[in-house]
Structure formats: C-alpha cells, structure tokens
Short mmCIF file of C-alpha atoms in Angstrom, two decimals:
data_model
loop_
_atom_site.label_atom_id
_atom_site.label_comp_id
_atom_site.label_asym_id
_atom_site.label_seq_id
_atom_site.Cartn_x
_atom_site.Cartn_y
_atom_site.Cartn_z
CA UNK A 11 -27.49 -29.42 18.71
CA UNK A 12 -26.20 -27.13 21.49
CA UNK A 13 -25.85 -23.45 20.68
CA UNK A 14 -22.48 -22.77 19.04
CA UNK A 15 -20.38 -19.65 18.63
CA UNK A 16 -18.34 -18.59 15.59
CA UNK A 17 -15.92 -15.66 15.84
CA UNK A 18 -14.61 -14.04 12.67
CA UNK A 19 -11.40 -12.06 13.19
CA UNK A 20 -11.11 -9.25 10.64
CA UNK A 21 -13.72 -7.11 8.93
CA UNK A 22 -12.17 -6.74 5.49
CA UNK A 23 -13.80 -8.22 2.39
CA UNK A 24 -12.92 -11.79 3.43
CA UNK A 25 -14.36 -11.38 6.92
CA UNK A 26 -17.48 -9.60 5.67
CA UNK A 27 -18.08 -12.29 3.07
CA UNK A 28 -17.62 -15.00 5.71
CA UNK A 29 -20.13 -13.28 8.02
CA UNK A 30 -22.66 -12.86 5.22
CA UNK A 31 -22.48 -16.44 3.95
CA UNK A 32 -22.42 -17.85 7.47
CA UNK A 33 -25.52 -15.89 8.44
CA UNK A 34 -27.21 -16.95 5.20
CA UNK A 35 -26.73 -20.64 6.01
CA UNK A 36 -27.71 -20.19 9.66
CA UNK A 37 -30.97 -18.54 8.63
CA UNK A 38 -31.70 -21.04 5.87
CA UNK A 39 -31.32 -24.10 8.13
CA UNK A 40 -32.39 -22.37 11.36
CA UNK A 41 -29.14 -23.36 13.03
CA UNK A 42 -28.36 -22.47 16.67
CA UNK A 43 -25.16 -20.61 15.84
CA UNK A 44 -24.15 -17.15 17.10
CA UNK A 45 -21.80 -15.08 14.94
CA UNK A 46 -19.42 -12.36 16.13
CA UNK A 47 -17.16 -10.30 13.87
CA UNK A 48 -14.19 -8.50 15.45
CA UNK A 49 -12.56 -5.60 13.58
CA UNK A 50 -9.57 -3.66 14.84
CA UNK A 51 -10.40 -0.37 13.09
CA UNK A 52 -13.49 1.83 13.29
CA UNK A 53 -14.82 0.79 9.88
CA UNK A 54 -15.47 -2.35 7.84
CA UNK A 55 -14.32 -3.13 4.32
CA UNK A 56 -10.56 -3.27 4.73
CA UNK A 57 -8.83 -1.51 1.86
CA UNK A 58 -12.12 -0.55 0.21
CA UNK A 59 -12.88 3.07 1.08
CA UNK A 60 -14.86 5.44 -1.13
CA UNK A 61 -15.15 9.14 -0.28
CA UNK A 62 -16.97 12.07 -1.87
CA UNK A 63 -15.31 15.48 -2.15
CA UNK A 64 -16.32 18.58 -4.10
CA UNK A 65 -18.36 16.52 -6.55
CA UNK A 66 -15.61 13.91 -7.07
CA UNK A 67 -15.97 10.21 -6.25
CA UNK A 68 -12.61 9.00 -4.95
CA UNK A 69 -11.47 5.46 -4.21
CA UNK A 70 -8.79 5.55 -1.55
CA UNK A 71 -8.20 1.83 -2.05
CA UNK A 72 -9.16 -0.58 -4.87
CA UNK A 73 -11.27 0.98 -7.62
CA UNK A 74 -12.85 -2.04 -9.26
CA UNK A 75 -13.71 -5.74 -9.33
CA UNK A 76 -12.68 -8.15 -12.08
CA UNK A 77 -15.85 -9.08 -13.98
CA UNK A 78 -14.62 -12.44 -15.29
CA UNK A 79 -14.45 -13.79 -11.73
CA UNK A 80 -18.14 -14.42 -10.91
CA UNK A 81 -18.05 -14.29 -7.10
CA UNK A 82 -18.35 -10.49 -6.88
CA UNK A 83 -21.06 -10.16 -9.51
CA UNK A 84 -23.04 -13.01 -7.93
CA UNK A 85 -22.80 -11.34 -4.55
CA UNK A 86 -23.97 -8.01 -5.96
CA UNK A 87 -26.98 -9.79 -7.44
CA UNK A 88 -27.81 -11.47 -4.11
CA UNK A 89 -27.58 -8.12 -2.32
CA UNK A 90 -29.90 -6.45 -4.82
CA UNK A 91 -27.32 -3.90 -6.00
CA UNK A 92 -26.65 -5.31 -9.47
CA UNK A 93 -28.59 -2.39 -10.98
CA UNK A 94 -26.01 -0.01 -9.46
CA UNK A 95 -23.03 -1.61 -11.20
CA UNK A 96 -21.12 0.03 -14.02
CA UNK A 97 -18.33 -1.15 -16.32
CA UNK A 98 -15.12 0.75 -16.88
CA UNK A 99 -14.66 2.69 -20.10
CA UNK A 100 -12.62 0.82 -22.71
CA UNK A 101 -10.49 3.66 -24.06
CA UNK A 102 -6.87 3.37 -25.13
CA UNK A 103 -4.32 2.62 -22.44
CA UNK A 104 -0.58 3.08 -22.78
CA UNK A 105 2.78 1.73 -21.69
CA UNK A 106 5.45 4.25 -20.67
CA UNK A 107 8.73 2.79 -21.91
CA UNK A 108 11.66 4.98 -20.91
CA UNK A 109 10.36 8.38 -22.06
CA UNK A 110 7.81 7.39 -24.69
CA UNK A 111 4.17 6.34 -24.47
CA UNK A 112 3.25 3.29 -26.53
CA UNK A 113 -0.28 2.06 -27.12
CA UNK A 114 -1.14 -1.07 -25.20
CA UNK A 115 -1.47 -3.82 -27.82
CA UNK A 116 -4.93 -5.28 -28.28
CA UNK A 117 -3.87 -8.87 -29.02
CA UNK A 118 -2.79 -9.73 -25.48
CA UNK A 119 -4.18 -11.24 -22.29
CA UNK A 120 -2.94 -9.79 -19.01
CA UNK A 121 -0.08 -8.32 -21.03
CA UNK A 122 0.88 -11.72 -22.48
CA UNK A 123 0.95 -11.75 -26.31
CA UNK A 124 -1.78 -13.75 -27.98
CA UNK A 125 -1.86 -12.63 -31.63
CA UNK A 126 1.15 -12.76 -33.94
CA UNK A 127 0.01 -9.71 -35.93
CA UNK A 128 -0.38 -7.52 -32.87
CA UNK A 129 3.09 -8.43 -31.65
CA UNK A 130 4.64 -7.68 -35.03
CA UNK A 131 2.84 -4.31 -35.35
CA UNK A 132 3.77 -3.15 -31.85
CA UNK A 133 6.20 -0.25 -31.60
CA UNK A 134 7.18 -1.32 -28.09
CA UNK A 135 9.83 -3.76 -29.29
CA UNK A 136 12.75 -3.90 -31.70
CA UNK A 137 12.68 -6.40 -34.55
CA UNK A 138 14.97 -8.64 -32.52
CA UNK A 139 12.58 -8.40 -29.56
CA UNK A 140 9.60 -9.32 -31.76
CA UNK A 141 11.37 -12.34 -33.25
CA UNK A 142 12.38 -13.50 -29.76
CA UNK A 143 8.79 -13.06 -28.56
CA UNK A 144 7.48 -15.24 -31.40
CA UNK A 145 9.90 -17.98 -30.37
CA UNK A 146 7.22 -18.99 -27.87
CA UNK A 147 5.51 -20.69 -30.81
CA UNK A 148 8.41 -23.09 -31.39
CA UNK A 149 10.37 -23.39 -28.12
CA UNK A 150 9.75 -26.91 -26.78
CA UNK A 151 7.79 -27.29 -23.57
CA UNK A 152 9.94 -27.70 -20.48
CA UNK A 153 9.51 -30.72 -18.28
CA UNK A 154 8.04 -29.43 -15.03
CA UNK A 155 10.12 -29.92 -11.89
CA UNK A 156 8.78 -27.84 -9.03
CA UNK A 157 7.73 -24.21 -8.86
CA UNK A 158 9.17 -21.56 -11.18
CA UNK A 159 9.02 -17.79 -10.97
CA UNK A 160 6.49 -16.13 -13.26
CA UNK A 161 9.23 -13.87 -14.61
CA UNK A 162 11.59 -16.73 -15.37
CA UNK A 163 8.80 -18.63 -17.13
CA UNK A 164 7.78 -15.65 -19.29
CA UNK A 165 11.40 -14.75 -20.13
CA UNK A 166 12.01 -18.36 -21.12
CA UNK A 167 9.00 -18.28 -23.45
CA UNK A 168 9.08 -14.68 -24.78
CA UNK A 169 12.47 -13.15 -24.02
CA UNK A 170 13.44 -10.18 -21.88
CA UNK A 171 12.19 -7.38 -24.13
CA UNK A 172 8.57 -8.55 -24.33
CA UNK A 173 8.58 -9.23 -20.59
CA UNK A 174 10.16 -5.91 -19.56
CA UNK A 175 8.14 -3.71 -21.94
CA UNK A 176 4.74 -5.38 -21.77
CA UNK A 177 4.18 -8.33 -19.44
CA UNK A 178 6.03 -7.11 -16.36
CA UNK A 179 4.39 -3.65 -15.97
CA UNK A 180 0.91 -5.17 -16.00
CA UNK A 181 1.45 -8.26 -13.85
CA UNK A 182 3.86 -6.62 -11.41
CA UNK A 183 1.51 -3.65 -11.19
CA UNK A 184 -1.53 -5.80 -10.42
CA UNK A 185 0.28 -7.59 -7.60
CA UNK A 186 2.54 -4.74 -6.44
CA UNK A 187 5.46 -7.10 -6.62
CA UNK A 188 8.42 -8.40 -8.60
CA UNK A 189 7.50 -10.72 -11.45
CA UNK A 190 10.91 -12.41 -11.21
CA UNK A 191 10.08 -13.61 -7.69
CA UNK A 192 6.36 -14.38 -8.07
CA UNK A 193 5.30 -18.00 -8.03
CA UNK A 194 3.90 -19.25 -11.33
CA UNK A 195 2.02 -22.07 -9.58
CA UNK A 196 0.46 -19.82 -6.95
CA UNK A 197 -0.55 -16.88 -9.17
CA UNK A 198 -0.94 -17.91 -12.82
CA UNK A 199 -0.76 -21.71 -13.08
CA UNK A 200 -2.88 -21.49 -16.24
CA UNK A 201 0.15 -20.28 -18.24
CA UNK A 202 2.20 -23.28 -17.16
CA UNK A 203 -0.66 -25.59 -18.12
CA UNK A 204 -0.84 -23.98 -21.56
CA UNK A 205 2.84 -24.68 -22.13
CA UNK A 206 2.35 -28.31 -21.18
CA UNK A 207 -0.85 -28.87 -23.14
CA UNK A 208 -0.25 -26.77 -26.25
CA UNK A 209 3.52 -26.39 -26.29
CA UNK A 210 3.10 -22.59 -26.42
CA UNK A 211 1.43 -19.91 -24.34
CA UNK A 212 0.28 -18.03 -27.45
CA UNK A 213 -1.25 -21.17 -28.92
CA UNK A 214 -2.92 -21.92 -25.60
CA UNK A 215 -4.42 -18.44 -25.35
CA UNK A 216 -5.80 -18.64 -28.88
CA UNK A 217 -7.28 -22.08 -28.24
CA UNK A 218 -8.87 -21.30 -24.88
CA UNK A 219 -10.00 -17.69 -25.28
CA UNK A 220 -13.14 -17.08 -27.34
CA UNK A 221 -12.95 -14.58 -30.18
CA UNK A 222 -15.56 -11.81 -30.39
CA UNK A 223 -18.22 -12.59 -32.96
CA UNK A 224 -18.34 -10.50 -36.10
CA UNK A 225 -20.78 -7.58 -35.93
CA UNK A 226 -20.98 -8.08 -32.17
CA UNK A 227 -21.61 -5.23 -29.78
CA UNK A 228 -18.58 -3.27 -28.54
CA UNK A 229 -16.70 -5.16 -25.86
CA UNK A 230 -17.56 -4.33 -22.27
CA UNK A 231 -14.89 -3.26 -19.84
CA UNK A 232 -13.21 -6.07 -17.94
CA UNK A 233 -13.82 -4.39 -14.58
CA UNK A 234 -16.87 -3.13 -12.75
CA UNK A 235 -17.70 -0.93 -9.82
CA UNK A 236 -20.82 0.85 -8.60
CA UNK A 237 -22.31 4.24 -9.37
CA UNK A 238 -21.33 5.47 -5.91
CA UNK A 239 -18.09 3.52 -5.68
CA UNK A 240 -17.04 0.21 -4.16
CA UNK A 241 -18.22 1.35 -0.75
CA UNK A 242 -21.68 0.39 -2.04
CA UNK A 243 -20.74 -3.29 -1.71
CA UNK A 244 -19.39 -2.89 1.81
CA UNK A 245 -22.44 -0.94 2.97
CA UNK A 246 -24.83 -3.46 1.42
CA UNK A 247 -23.05 -6.35 3.13
CA UNK A 248 -23.02 -4.61 6.50
CA UNK A 249 -26.74 -3.80 6.20
CA UNK A 250 -27.49 -7.50 5.73
CA UNK A 251 -25.69 -8.62 8.89
CA UNK A 252 -28.65 -8.31 11.24
CA UNK A 253 -27.76 -11.53 13.10
CA UNK A 254 -24.04 -10.75 13.42
CA UNK A 255 -22.59 -9.01 16.45
CA UNK A 256 -19.97 -6.57 15.16
CA UNK A 257 -17.22 -5.32 17.48
CA UNK A 258 -15.31 -2.39 15.96
CA UNK A 259 -12.10 -0.89 17.31
CA UNK A 260 -11.35 -4.19 19.02
CA UNK A 261 -8.18 -6.07 18.24
CA UNK A 262 -7.65 -9.73 19.06
CA UNK A 263 -4.44 -9.91 21.06
CA UNK A 264 -4.36 -13.63 21.74
CA UNK A 265 -6.19 -16.81 20.76
CA UNK A 266 -5.98 -19.62 23.30
CA UNK A 267 -6.97 -23.19 22.49
CA UNK A 268 -9.03 -24.72 25.26
CA UNK A 269 -10.20 -28.27 25.92
CA UNK A 270 -13.27 -27.42 23.88
CA UNK A 271 -13.12 -24.43 21.60
CA UNK A 272 -11.12 -21.23 21.94
CA UNK A 273 -10.84 -18.08 24.04
CA UNK A 274 -10.03 -14.83 22.25
CA UNK A 275 -8.55 -12.03 24.36
CA UNK A 276 -9.38 -8.56 23.01
CA UNK A 277 -7.37 -5.44 23.71
CA UNK A 278 -10.42 -4.11 25.57
CA UNK A 279 -9.88 -6.90 28.10
CA UNK A 280 -12.98 -8.79 27.01
CA UNK A 281 -12.69 -12.53 26.39
CA UNK A 282 -14.77 -14.16 23.67
CA UNK A 283 -15.51 -17.87 23.69
CA UNK A 284 -15.71 -19.59 20.31
CA UNK A 285 -16.40 -23.07 19.01
CA UNK A 286 -14.99 -22.09 15.62
CA UNK A 287 -12.60 -19.29 14.64
CA UNK A 288 -12.17 -17.82 11.17
CA UNK A 289 -8.96 -15.78 11.11
CA UNK A 290 -9.47 -13.34 8.21
CA UNK A 291 -6.59 -11.04 9.07
CA UNK A 292 -3.23 -10.55 7.29
CA UNK A 293 -0.80 -13.41 7.81
CA UNK A 294 1.58 -11.09 9.66
CA UNK A 295 -0.90 -10.87 12.56
CA UNK A 296 -1.49 -14.59 12.98
CA UNK A 297 1.78 -15.67 14.70
CA UNK A 298 1.28 -13.03 17.40
CA UNK A 299 -2.30 -14.10 18.09
CA UNK A 300 -1.25 -17.76 18.32
CA UNK A 301 2.16 -17.18 19.89
CA UNK A 302 2.32 -20.59 21.59
CA UNK A 303 2.40 -22.30 18.19
CA UNK A 304 5.95 -21.89 16.87
CA UNK A 305 5.34 -23.44 13.42
CA UNK A 306 3.08 -20.48 12.61
CA UNK A 307 6.13 -18.22 12.74
CA UNK A 308 6.80 -19.47 9.22
CA UNK A 309 4.05 -17.14 8.04
CA UNK A 310 6.48 -14.27 8.50
CA UNK A 311 8.34 -15.68 5.50
CA UNK A 312 5.51 -14.51 3.23
CA UNK A 313 6.68 -11.04 2.14
CA UNK A 314 4.34 -8.06 2.02
CA UNK A 315 4.96 -4.86 0.07
CA UNK A 316 3.89 -1.29 0.81
CA UNK A 317 2.17 0.96 -1.71
CA UNK A 318 0.50 4.36 -1.82
CA UNK A 319 -2.22 5.85 -3.99
CA UNK A 320 -1.89 9.54 -4.83
CA UNK A 321 -5.16 10.97 -6.15
CA UNK A 322 -4.97 14.42 -7.73
CA UNK A 323 -7.88 16.65 -8.78
CA UNK A 324 -7.44 19.34 -11.47
CA UNK A 325 -9.32 21.69 -13.71
CA UNK A 326 -9.12 20.13 -17.18
CA UNK A 327 -7.55 23.36 -18.48
CA UNK A 328 -4.56 22.67 -16.20
CA UNK A 329 -3.69 19.64 -18.32
CA UNK A 330 -1.76 21.25 -21.17
CA UNK A 331 -0.78 18.08 -23.00
CA UNK A 332 -3.81 15.83 -23.02
CA UNK A 333 -3.78 12.09 -23.58
CA UNK A 334 -6.58 10.37 -25.42
CA UNK A 335 -6.80 7.39 -23.13
CA UNK A 336 -7.58 5.99 -19.71
CA UNK A 337 -4.06 5.81 -18.30
CA UNK A 338 -0.64 4.23 -18.56
CA UNK A 339 1.68 1.73 -16.89
CA UNK A 340 5.37 2.44 -16.32
CA UNK A 341 8.08 -0.09 -17.16
CA UNK A 342 10.76 -0.83 -14.60
CA UNK A 343 13.52 0.24 -17.00
CA UNK A 344 12.10 3.79 -17.08
CA UNK A 345 13.45 6.59 -14.90
CA UNK A 346 10.24 7.23 -12.95
CA UNK A 347 9.22 6.62 -9.37
CA UNK A 348 5.50 6.18 -9.94
CA UNK A 349 4.36 2.85 -11.37
CA UNK A 350 1.11 3.81 -13.13
CA UNK A 351 -1.38 6.59 -13.67
CA UNK A 352 -5.12 6.20 -14.21
CA UNK A 353 -7.25 8.93 -15.78
CA UNK A 354 -10.09 8.13 -13.41
CA UNK A 355 -12.51 10.67 -14.89
CA UNK A 356 -12.23 8.85 -18.22
CA UNK A 357 -12.06 5.29 -16.97
CA UNK A 358 -15.07 5.74 -14.68
CA UNK A 359 -17.84 7.99 -15.92
CA UNK A 360 -19.26 10.35 -13.31
CA UNK A 361 -16.27 10.35 -10.96
CA UNK A 362 -15.47 14.02 -11.65
CA UNK A 363 -17.63 17.12 -12.25
CA UNK A 364 -17.79 18.58 -15.77
CA UNK A 365 -14.57 20.38 -16.68
CA UNK A 366 -12.55 18.60 -13.99
CA UNK A 367 -9.94 15.85 -14.17
CA UNK A 368 -9.15 13.16 -11.60
CA UNK A 369 -5.80 11.37 -11.82
CA UNK A 370 -4.80 8.43 -9.65
CA UNK A 371 -1.10 7.60 -9.43
CA UNK A 372 0.61 4.70 -7.73
CA UNK A 373 3.98 4.45 -5.99
CA UNK A 374 5.81 1.69 -4.14
CA UNK A 375 7.90 -0.48 -6.46
CA UNK A 376 9.45 -3.51 -4.72
CA UNK A 377 12.87 -1.84 -4.91
CA UNK A 378 11.53 1.60 -3.90
CA UNK A 379 9.60 0.91 -0.70
CA UNK A 380 10.96 3.95 1.16
CA UNK A 381 8.89 6.29 -1.02
CA UNK A 382 5.71 5.22 0.78
CA UNK A 383 7.07 6.72 4.01
CA UNK A 384 7.56 10.18 2.49
CA UNK A 385 5.35 13.07 3.60
CA UNK A 386 2.18 13.87 1.67
CA UNK A 387 3.76 17.01 0.23
CA UNK A 388 6.86 15.11 -0.92
CA UNK A 389 4.78 12.38 -2.54
CA UNK A 390 2.73 14.95 -4.46
CA UNK A 391 5.90 16.70 -5.64
CA UNK A 392 7.42 13.40 -6.82
CA UNK A 393 4.27 12.43 -8.70
CA UNK A 394 3.85 15.87 -10.30
CA UNK A 395 7.49 15.82 -11.42
CA UNK A 396 6.96 12.44 -13.07
CA UNK A 397 3.66 13.49 -14.62
CA UNK A 398 5.26 16.56 -16.18
CA UNK A 399 7.71 14.34 -18.02
CA UNK A 400 4.75 12.70 -19.74
CA UNK A 401 2.17 15.47 -19.95
CA UNK A 402 2.24 19.15 -19.09
CA UNK A 403 0.36 19.91 -15.90
CA UNK A 404 0.08 23.58 -14.98
CA UNK A 405 0.04 24.54 -11.33
CA UNK A 406 -0.87 22.60 -8.23
CA UNK A 407 -3.83 20.22 -7.93
CA UNK A 408 -7.13 21.53 -6.59
CA UNK A 409 -6.65 18.98 -3.81
CA UNK A 410 -5.11 15.57 -3.26
CA UNK A 411 -5.91 12.41 -1.31
CA UNK A 412 -3.14 10.02 -0.32
CA UNK A 413 -3.64 6.51 1.04
CA UNK A 414 -0.79 4.35 2.29
CA UNK A 415 -0.94 0.58 2.61
CA UNK A 416 1.98 -0.45 4.80
CA UNK A 417 3.11 -4.06 4.24
CA UNK A 418 -0.43 -4.78 3.07
CA UNK A 419 0.15 -6.56 -0.25
CA UNK A 420 1.11 -10.21 0.37
CA UNK A 421 3.56 -11.59 -2.16
CA UNK A 422 3.32 -15.14 -3.44
CA UNK A 423 6.96 -15.94 -4.08
CA UNK A 424 8.18 -19.28 -5.43
CA UNK A 425 7.41 -22.00 -2.92
CA UNK A 426 4.32 -20.15 -1.61
CA UNK A 427 1.94 -23.06 -2.06
CA UNK A 428 4.23 -25.43 -0.19
CA UNK A 429 4.62 -22.95 2.70
CA UNK A 430 0.87 -22.44 3.01
CA UNK A 431 0.29 -26.19 2.85
CA UNK A 432 2.75 -26.82 5.70
CA UNK A 433 1.10 -24.17 7.88
CA UNK A 434 -2.41 -25.44 7.17
CA UNK A 435 -1.38 -29.02 7.89
CA UNK A 436 -0.15 -27.89 11.29
CA UNK A 437 -3.34 -25.91 11.95
CA UNK A 438 -5.52 -28.87 10.96
CA UNK A 439 -3.70 -31.21 13.36
CA UNK A 440 -3.12 -28.88 16.31
CA UNK A 441 -5.83 -26.22 16.01
CA UNK A 442 -9.04 -27.94 14.93
CA UNK A 443 -11.98 -25.68 14.17
CA UNK A 444 -9.71 -22.76 13.32
CA UNK A 445 -9.18 -21.69 9.73
CA UNK A 446 -6.79 -19.20 8.16
CA UNK A 447 -8.54 -17.44 5.28
CA UNK A 448 -7.87 -14.38 3.15
CA UNK A 449 -5.62 -12.80 0.57
CA UNK A 450 -2.42 -13.94 2.25
CA UNK A 451 -2.92 -17.52 1.13
CA UNK A 452 -5.05 -18.32 -1.91
CA UNK A 453 -5.59 -15.24 -4.12
CA UNK A 454 -5.35 -11.51 -3.54
CA UNK A 455 -8.16 -10.02 -5.64
CA UNK A 456 -11.45 -8.84 -4.13
CA UNK A 457 -13.47 -11.58 -5.87
CA UNK A 458 -10.96 -14.07 -4.44
CA UNK A 459 -11.56 -12.67 -0.97
CA UNK A 460 -15.31 -13.08 -1.41
CA UNK A 461 -14.71 -16.73 -2.30
CA UNK A 462 -12.35 -17.17 0.68
CA UNK A 463 -15.08 -15.92 3.01
CA UNK A 464 -17.71 -18.19 1.49
CA UNK A 465 -15.45 -21.23 1.78
CA UNK A 466 -14.63 -20.34 5.39
CA UNK A 467 -18.35 -20.14 6.21
CA UNK A 468 -18.94 -23.54 4.64
CA UNK A 469 -16.10 -25.08 6.66
CA UNK A 470 -17.50 -23.65 9.89
CA UNK A 471 -21.01 -24.94 9.20
CA UNK A 472 -19.70 -28.37 8.25
CA UNK A 473 -17.60 -28.66 11.41
CA UNK A 474 -20.32 -27.45 13.76
CA UNK A 475 -23.14 -29.57 12.35
CA UNK A 476 -21.38 -32.86 11.64
CA UNK A 477 -22.31 -34.23 15.08
CA UNK A 478 -25.75 -32.67 15.16
#
C-alpha cells in the first residue's frame, strides 16, 4: 500500500475526534497514512473553551456532556481522564412562566410528561391544560406521512399549554431553536416511534424508561464535566495527537478534486494534497470551499441561529432574593429577553470560591437574534434587568464574560434528513473520498460530534485500505 494522506478540515470536537480515532487505527494496524488537521483559529476545541479567573472556573461555551450518550464517557476512559469527571448537582430547577417560578416537574423526560400524578400536581398548568395534556393517553396514533415538526407533534399529543409551559422551554433551549420548526424525524424520532408502537408518548416513556429501584442510591446528575472544566477533554485529545500534523490559523479557501485525490488551498498560499478529506466544518463553509459544485449550495438552506452566553460573578451577599435551586428556563410567552439562567456555583461544585456566586445566562431566541449583536455593556444591562424581575441582585457584577456564537447553532427543520441525504448522494457520486461530518448533519451534541469523528475516521480507513 502506497503512503496515503488524510486531511481533516476543522479542529472542533468532530475534527479532534476524527484525528484521534484515525491515528488510533493507523497505529494499531501500522498503516502508511499521514494525517493533517487544519484549523482556522488559533486554538482547538471549537465552542469548548474553559477559562480560570479570580478563583472561578468559567465555561465560555458548552458546560457539560450528556452522560446517557456513551461516546464521551468512553473517550474519557480511553484518554485516562475518567477519574477527573464529575456529575452535576441534582438540585431543584425551575420554569419561569410569565412572572412566576414553577418547580420543574420530576415525572418528565426532556420536559415531556411521563407520570400522570406529576402532571396533575403541577402548578404550571390550569385544570383545562392538565386534562388536555392527559389526552395523550387516549388520542389515537396518527398514520405517518412524511416529516412533522416537533412542536406540531407535541401540541397534537399534549396541547398548547403543556408544550408552551414545559416542553418548549427545555427542547427549544437545548437546540437554540423553534420547536414548531424542528424536525421530529431528525431530532427526536423516538417520540414518533412511541406514538406508533404504544399509541401514546406517556405510555411509551413508562414502558421504555427504567424506574429507580426502591432504597437505591440518590440519582446521579444526567450531565458530566471535569474538575477543571471541559477544556480537560480538548487538552487530553490534543496531547494524544503525536502523529497528527496540526496547522492552526490556517483556513481552507478551496478544495479542488483532481484525477486522483484532492488539493486544498489554504489562505497562507500553501496547497495540501489529500487522498481523503474529512470536512468537519459548519455546513455554511462547505459551498464556498467546493464552489464548483452547485448542488452543495443547498446546504445554505440549513438555518443556523446565533446565541450568546453572559456569565456574571457576584458576592453571594449581592443576591438579595436567593433561589434554592440550580437555575431556571424561561417560557416564550414570558416578557423576558434571556432564555435561561444557570446557578453555576450550585450546579457544578468548585466553580466559584467560597462566598461567591456564578450565574450563566443565555440570550438569542429565534425571534430575537439582534440581541446577540448588542455591546457587552448592553447585554449585561439587559440580563441584569431580567434577573431583577426574578431575584433581587444588588449592584454590578464583580466581572462578566460574554461569548457570542454567530450563526453557529445548526437547525434541523422539517425536511432536514431529506436535504442531507440529497447532498450526501451528490458527494458520494461526484466527490469520492470526501465526507461531510459534524453537527450540521446528524446530531448537535458533543457526544454526537465525538461519534461523527469516529465514523469519519472509519470511513477514511475503509476507503484507503480496500485496495491494499
């Protein structure tokens, strides 16, 4: 087998995972494959970025990994950093409905009601809303005919009140999008399958989700991070890449298909030759890199929203009206511009010095995208104004950290799977040995990105060794 070259475009979690798993297979089988990773910025990890300031541990991007998806935990174990993991605290969280905080019900999964008793006891709904929510148990299953929006599906099963006051804030918040446009098939096909198999989402959740055993230990948090933040994972991955050539502050301007392989033109003027290309960059960058391939322009039809994280540090004595919990979500029918607030110092032990408080607020609703462009000072003022409607905060924060993600959250609207399938069919026929991987296509969470990278590495190895 002649020596081959793989170029990975993008050093976020997908690209890092691809580089790691590719190197792992190259070493294991002693394959003659050279690996290059090209990253446009001066750092790896994409949205993951942990900083330390005045004794605080601050996540400028994501703050956790979902534990029930095994890819991230498995990777941490392989990297030898499993002993540095920690679970989130499991204190009470709230829903801010109009101007009142309501406890997040326990009998729910991803905000979707599971237990009849919990729904009936909730003070988030009127009696009419509760009765409509329980109609999920008797409404006949709908014959499937194509994709359906997640919002439409949930409203059909549970009614508007349960969706607006409980399901929407959680699911829209997770994806930074509009539940009434999100694709059920692309994001949560499991709910559609429950309707078809059990005739009810609530029945399906009760049948498929295990109940905690009596006298069992207290439930662990659903999320995990590391003692020194998520940057631990990025640093551990980078340290392992001893066979990977990493080019930082180098953007790929153009990818040209040649008779054999590809040439990648960097903005530095350098040209990289590749036998296989893994494009692990946002979908919005792909059409420009492959500008001669008009069908890839369809990728622009995948929307992307902008968000900002506003992290505020306080003395605990500045918080005049305390909340016994880990944070709250804000419903869309409330008169607030922020979408959620996390009490980071309570959710993640050790993130703030004794006597200090660390709050992390989010802005950037789908219908309020302009807020992300506001100045730092304006964003802080907006968030403090909203916070003071919920709790009394005296004075200005000790400091703040603001991170903006401009058009960085891909949205899987109805028809997403069909769009991605059309694009990938074109790539497979016209651009062999080039793969589009990452959060723009098959799942946006960090564990998903780790899986995307692993799959991309496997595809590259398979293609380059099939004629060995």
